[in-house]
Tab-separated table of C-alpha atoms in Angstrom:
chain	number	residue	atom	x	y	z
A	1	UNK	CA	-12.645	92.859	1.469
A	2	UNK	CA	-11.768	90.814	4.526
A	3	UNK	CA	-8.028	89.767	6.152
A	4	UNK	CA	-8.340	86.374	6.993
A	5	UNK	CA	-5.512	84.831	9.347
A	6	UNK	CA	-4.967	81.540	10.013
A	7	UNK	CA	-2.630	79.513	12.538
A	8	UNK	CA	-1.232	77.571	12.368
A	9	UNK	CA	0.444	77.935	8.615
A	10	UNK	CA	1.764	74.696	8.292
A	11	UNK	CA	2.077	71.768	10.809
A	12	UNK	CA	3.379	67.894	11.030
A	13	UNK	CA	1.228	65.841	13.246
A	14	UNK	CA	1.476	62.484	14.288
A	15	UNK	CA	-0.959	59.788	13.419
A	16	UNK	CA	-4.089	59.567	16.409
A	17	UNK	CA	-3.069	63.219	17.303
A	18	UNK	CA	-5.804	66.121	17.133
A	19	UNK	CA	-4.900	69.676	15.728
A	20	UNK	CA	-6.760	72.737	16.225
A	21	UNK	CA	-6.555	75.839	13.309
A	22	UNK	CA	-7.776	78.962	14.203
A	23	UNK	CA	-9.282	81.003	11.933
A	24	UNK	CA	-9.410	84.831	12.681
A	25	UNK	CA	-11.460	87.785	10.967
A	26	UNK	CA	-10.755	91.749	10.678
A	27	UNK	CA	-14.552	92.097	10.477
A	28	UNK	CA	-17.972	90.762	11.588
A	29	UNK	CA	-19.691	88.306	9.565
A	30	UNK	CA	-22.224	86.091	9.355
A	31	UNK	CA	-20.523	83.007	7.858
A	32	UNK	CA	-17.811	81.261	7.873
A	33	UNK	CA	-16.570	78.451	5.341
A	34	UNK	CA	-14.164	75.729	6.129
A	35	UNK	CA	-12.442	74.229	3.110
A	36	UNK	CA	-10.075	71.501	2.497
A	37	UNK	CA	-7.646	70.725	-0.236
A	38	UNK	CA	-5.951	67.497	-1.167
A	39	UNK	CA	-2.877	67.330	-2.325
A	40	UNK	CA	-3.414	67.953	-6.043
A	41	UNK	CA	-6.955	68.877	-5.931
A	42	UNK	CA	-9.509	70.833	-5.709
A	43	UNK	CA	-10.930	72.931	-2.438
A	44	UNK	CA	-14.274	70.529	-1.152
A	45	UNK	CA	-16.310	72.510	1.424
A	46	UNK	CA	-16.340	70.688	5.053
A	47	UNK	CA	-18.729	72.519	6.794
A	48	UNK	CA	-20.329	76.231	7.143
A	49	UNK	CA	-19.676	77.777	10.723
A	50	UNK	CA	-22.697	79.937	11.966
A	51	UNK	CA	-22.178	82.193	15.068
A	52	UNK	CA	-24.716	80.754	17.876
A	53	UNK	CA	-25.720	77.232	16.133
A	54	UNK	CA	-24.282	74.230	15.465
A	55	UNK	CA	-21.764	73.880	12.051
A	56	UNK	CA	-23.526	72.577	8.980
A	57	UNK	CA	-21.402	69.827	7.887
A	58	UNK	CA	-21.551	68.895	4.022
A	59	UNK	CA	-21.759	65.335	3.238
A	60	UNK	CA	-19.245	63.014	4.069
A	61	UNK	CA	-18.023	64.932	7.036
A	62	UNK	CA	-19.043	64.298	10.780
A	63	UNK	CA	-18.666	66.474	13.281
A	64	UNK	CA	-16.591	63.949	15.256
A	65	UNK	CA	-13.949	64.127	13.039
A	66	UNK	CA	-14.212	67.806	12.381
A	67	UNK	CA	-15.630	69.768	15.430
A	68	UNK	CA	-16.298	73.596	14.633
A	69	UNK	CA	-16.563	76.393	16.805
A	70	UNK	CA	-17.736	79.673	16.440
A	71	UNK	CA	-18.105	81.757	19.529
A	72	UNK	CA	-18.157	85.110	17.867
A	73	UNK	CA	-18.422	87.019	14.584
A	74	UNK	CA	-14.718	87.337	14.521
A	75	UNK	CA	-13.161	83.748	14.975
A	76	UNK	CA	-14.151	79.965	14.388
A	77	UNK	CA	-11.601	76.884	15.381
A	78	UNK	CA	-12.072	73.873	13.478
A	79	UNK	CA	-10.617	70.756	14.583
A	80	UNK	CA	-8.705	67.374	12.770
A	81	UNK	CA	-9.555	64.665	15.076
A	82	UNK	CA	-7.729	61.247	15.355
A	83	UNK	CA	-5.684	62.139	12.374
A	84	UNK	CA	-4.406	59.594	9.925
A	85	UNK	CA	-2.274	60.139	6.830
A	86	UNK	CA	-5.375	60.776	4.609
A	87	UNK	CA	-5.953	63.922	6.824
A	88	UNK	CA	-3.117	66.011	5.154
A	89	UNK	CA	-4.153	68.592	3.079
A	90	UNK	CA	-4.646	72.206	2.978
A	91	UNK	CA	-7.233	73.717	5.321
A	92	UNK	CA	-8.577	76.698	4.176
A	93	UNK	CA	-10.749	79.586	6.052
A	94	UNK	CA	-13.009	81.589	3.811
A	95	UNK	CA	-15.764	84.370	4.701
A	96	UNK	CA	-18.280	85.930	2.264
A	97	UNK	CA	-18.134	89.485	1.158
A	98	UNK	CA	-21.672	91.070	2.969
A	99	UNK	CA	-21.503	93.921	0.727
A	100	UNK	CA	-21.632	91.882	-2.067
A	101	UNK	CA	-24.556	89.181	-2.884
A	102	UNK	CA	-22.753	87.768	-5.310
A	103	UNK	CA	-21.265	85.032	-3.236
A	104	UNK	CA	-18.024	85.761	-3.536
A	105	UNK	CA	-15.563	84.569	-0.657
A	106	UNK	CA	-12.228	85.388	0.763
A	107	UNK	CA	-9.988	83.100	1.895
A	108	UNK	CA	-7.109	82.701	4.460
A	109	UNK	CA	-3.374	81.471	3.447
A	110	UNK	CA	-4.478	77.782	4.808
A	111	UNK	CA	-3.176	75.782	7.313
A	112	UNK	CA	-1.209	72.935	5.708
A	113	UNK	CA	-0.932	69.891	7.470
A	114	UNK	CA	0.973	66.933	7.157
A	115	UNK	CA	0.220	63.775	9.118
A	116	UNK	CA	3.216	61.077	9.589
B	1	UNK	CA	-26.409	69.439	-9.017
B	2	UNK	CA	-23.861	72.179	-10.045
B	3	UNK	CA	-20.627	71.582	-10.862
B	4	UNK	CA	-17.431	73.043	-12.729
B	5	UNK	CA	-15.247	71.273	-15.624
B	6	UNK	CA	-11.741	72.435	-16.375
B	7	UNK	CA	-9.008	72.133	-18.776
B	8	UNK	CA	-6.758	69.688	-17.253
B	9	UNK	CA	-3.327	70.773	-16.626
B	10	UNK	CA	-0.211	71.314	-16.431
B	11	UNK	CA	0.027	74.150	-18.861
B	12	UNK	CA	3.515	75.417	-19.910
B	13	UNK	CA	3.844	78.133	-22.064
B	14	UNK	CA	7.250	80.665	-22.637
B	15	UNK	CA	6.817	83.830	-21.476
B	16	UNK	CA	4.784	86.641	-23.568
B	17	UNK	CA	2.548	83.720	-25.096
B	18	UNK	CA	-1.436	83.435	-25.101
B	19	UNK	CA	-3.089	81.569	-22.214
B	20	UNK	CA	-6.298	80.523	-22.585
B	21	UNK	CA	-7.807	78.047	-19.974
B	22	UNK	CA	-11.172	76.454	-20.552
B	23	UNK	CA	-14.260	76.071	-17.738
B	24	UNK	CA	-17.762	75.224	-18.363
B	25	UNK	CA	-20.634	74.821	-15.605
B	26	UNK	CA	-23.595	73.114	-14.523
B	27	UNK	CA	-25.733	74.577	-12.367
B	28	UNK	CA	-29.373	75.345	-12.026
B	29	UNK	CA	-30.688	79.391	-11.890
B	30	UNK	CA	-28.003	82.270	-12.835
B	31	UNK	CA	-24.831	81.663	-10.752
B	32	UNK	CA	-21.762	84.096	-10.390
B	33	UNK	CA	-18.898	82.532	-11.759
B	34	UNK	CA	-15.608	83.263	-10.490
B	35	UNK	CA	-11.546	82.774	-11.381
B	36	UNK	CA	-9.367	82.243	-8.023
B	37	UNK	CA	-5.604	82.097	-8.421
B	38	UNK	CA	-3.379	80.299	-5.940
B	39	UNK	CA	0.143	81.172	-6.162
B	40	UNK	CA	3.131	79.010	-4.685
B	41	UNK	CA	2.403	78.488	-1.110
B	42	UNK	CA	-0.277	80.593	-0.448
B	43	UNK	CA	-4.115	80.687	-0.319
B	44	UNK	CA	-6.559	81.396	-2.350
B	45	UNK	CA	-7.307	85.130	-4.376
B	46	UNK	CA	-10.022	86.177	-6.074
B	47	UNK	CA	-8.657	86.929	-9.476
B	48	UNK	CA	-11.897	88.099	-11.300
B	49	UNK	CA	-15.720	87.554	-11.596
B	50	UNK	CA	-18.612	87.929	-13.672
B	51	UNK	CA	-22.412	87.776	-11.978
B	52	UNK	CA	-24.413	87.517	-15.201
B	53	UNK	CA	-24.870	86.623	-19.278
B	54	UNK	CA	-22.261	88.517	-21.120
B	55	UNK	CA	-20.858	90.526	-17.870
B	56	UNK	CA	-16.852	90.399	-18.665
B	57	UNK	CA	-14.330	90.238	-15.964
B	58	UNK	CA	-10.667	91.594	-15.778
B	59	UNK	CA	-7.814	91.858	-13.661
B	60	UNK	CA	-4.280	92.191	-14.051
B	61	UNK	CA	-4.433	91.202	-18.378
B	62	UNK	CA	-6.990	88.446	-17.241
B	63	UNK	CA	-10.549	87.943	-18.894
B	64	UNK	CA	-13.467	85.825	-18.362
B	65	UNK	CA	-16.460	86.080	-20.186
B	66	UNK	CA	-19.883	84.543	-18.936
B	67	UNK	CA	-21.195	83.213	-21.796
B	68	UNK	CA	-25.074	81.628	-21.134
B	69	UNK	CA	-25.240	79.964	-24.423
B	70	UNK	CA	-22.161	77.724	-23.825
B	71	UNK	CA	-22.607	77.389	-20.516
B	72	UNK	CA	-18.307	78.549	-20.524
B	73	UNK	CA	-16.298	81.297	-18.342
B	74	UNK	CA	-12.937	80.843	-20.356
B	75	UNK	CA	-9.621	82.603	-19.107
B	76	UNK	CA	-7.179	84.273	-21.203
B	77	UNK	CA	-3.968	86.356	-21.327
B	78	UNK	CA	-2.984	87.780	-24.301
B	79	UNK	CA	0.713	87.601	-22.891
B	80	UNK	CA	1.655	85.869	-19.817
B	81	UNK	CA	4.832	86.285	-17.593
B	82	UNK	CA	6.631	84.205	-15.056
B	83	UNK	CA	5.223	85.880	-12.177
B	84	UNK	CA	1.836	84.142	-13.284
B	85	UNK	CA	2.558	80.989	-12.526
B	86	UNK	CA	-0.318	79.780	-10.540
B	87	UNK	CA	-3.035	77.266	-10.019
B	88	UNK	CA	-6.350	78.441	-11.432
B	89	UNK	CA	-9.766	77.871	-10.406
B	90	UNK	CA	-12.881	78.039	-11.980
B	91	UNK	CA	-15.652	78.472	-9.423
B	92	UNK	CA	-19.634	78.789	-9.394
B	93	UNK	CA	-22.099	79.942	-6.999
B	94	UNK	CA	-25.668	79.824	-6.745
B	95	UNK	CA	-26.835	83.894	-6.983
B	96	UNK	CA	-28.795	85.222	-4.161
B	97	UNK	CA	-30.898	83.432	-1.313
B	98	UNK	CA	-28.800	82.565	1.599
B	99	UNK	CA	-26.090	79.708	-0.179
B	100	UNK	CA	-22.903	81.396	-1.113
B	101	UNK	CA	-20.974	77.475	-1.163
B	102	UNK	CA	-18.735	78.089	-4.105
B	103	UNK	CA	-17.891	74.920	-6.424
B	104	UNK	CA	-14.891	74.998	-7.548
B	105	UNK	CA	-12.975	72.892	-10.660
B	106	UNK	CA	-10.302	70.761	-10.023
B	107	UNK	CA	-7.555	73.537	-10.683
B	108	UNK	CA	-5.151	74.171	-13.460
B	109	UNK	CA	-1.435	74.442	-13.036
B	110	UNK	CA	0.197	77.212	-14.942
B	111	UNK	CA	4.017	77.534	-15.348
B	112	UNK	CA	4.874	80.106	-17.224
B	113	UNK	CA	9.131	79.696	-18.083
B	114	UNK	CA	11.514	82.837	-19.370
């Protein structure tokens, strides 16, 4: 298994602010998963953070909105740009078990964030 | 596309009663299915998993069993307690290659009263 921290655990931002969560692994890996969660709903994957390349952003989310970095195995930042009141939700770090091929992940404690 | 249906919640049930919430899938290939628990105000755990037909997974008085036929990975609890109250997820991922995304259902609220 994998100890995920996050920071920071909760926040309230301002509407037009940025907010940076950093995302910290006890291990190496490969890949990491950011994840967000509505209030009320489900987790929808935002992007896939690969160490050395650009983030692979799922559909309906831009990379100016939601800049990644990764600059080692160990820690990725992702970024809520211009934020707006539709922006809070839970934001979720996850990494994927390498011993395991089953595609299980692990997941931080989030990063909750209300905007105002 | 795949993609994971849920009971819809809230479920309330007293203490010591049976819990069973339903999931069934769409997906293409032989995915691992998964049950994450989220209790109050914290992240997501893996509660258990089961990677192919018939495989059964447990933890903690949970079970799932992957069932091909009915496309379904159902969760039960022959006796809940209060300390399980929890939102539940029923997730799916694609087995093997190089795309571990998980898709998850839309979570099921569990309160579970004395």
């Amino acid at each position: 298994s994998a100890v995920i921290s996050q920071k920071p655990s909760r926040d309230i931002c301002q509407r037009g602010t940025s907010l940076t969560i950093q995302c910290q692994v006890d291990s190496q890996v490969t890949m990491m998963f950011w994840y967000r969660q509505q209030p009320g709903q489900s987790l929808t994957l935002i992007a896939t953070a690969n160490q050395g390349s650009e983030a692979t952003y799922e559909s309906g989310f831009v990379i100016d909105k939601f800049p990644i970095s990764r600059p080692n195995l160990t820690f990725s930042t992702l970024t809520v740009s211009n934020m707006s009141p539709e922006d809070s939700s839970i934001y979720l770090c996850s990494v994927r078990d390498r011993s395991m091929n089953t595609g299980e992940l692990f997941f931080g404690e989030g990063s909750r964030l209300t905007v105002l | 596309g795949n993609s994971v249906t849920q009971m819809e919640g809230p479920v309330t049930l007293s203490e010591e009663a049976f819990l069973t919430i339903n999931c069934t899938y769409t997906a293409t290939g032989y995915p691992s299915l998964f049950w994450y628990v989220q209790y109050p105000g914290e992240g997501l755990q893996l509660l258990l998993k089961a990677t192919k037909a018939d495989d059964k997974g447990s933890n903690k008085g949970f079970e799932a069993t992957y069932r091909k036929e009915t496309t379904s990975f159902h969760l039960e609890k022959g006796s809940v307690q209060v300390s399980d109250s929890a939102v539940y997820f029923c997730a799916l991922s694609r087995s093997g290659g190089s795309n571990y995304k998980l898709t998850f259902g839309k979570g099921t609220l569990l309160t579970v009263n004395p």
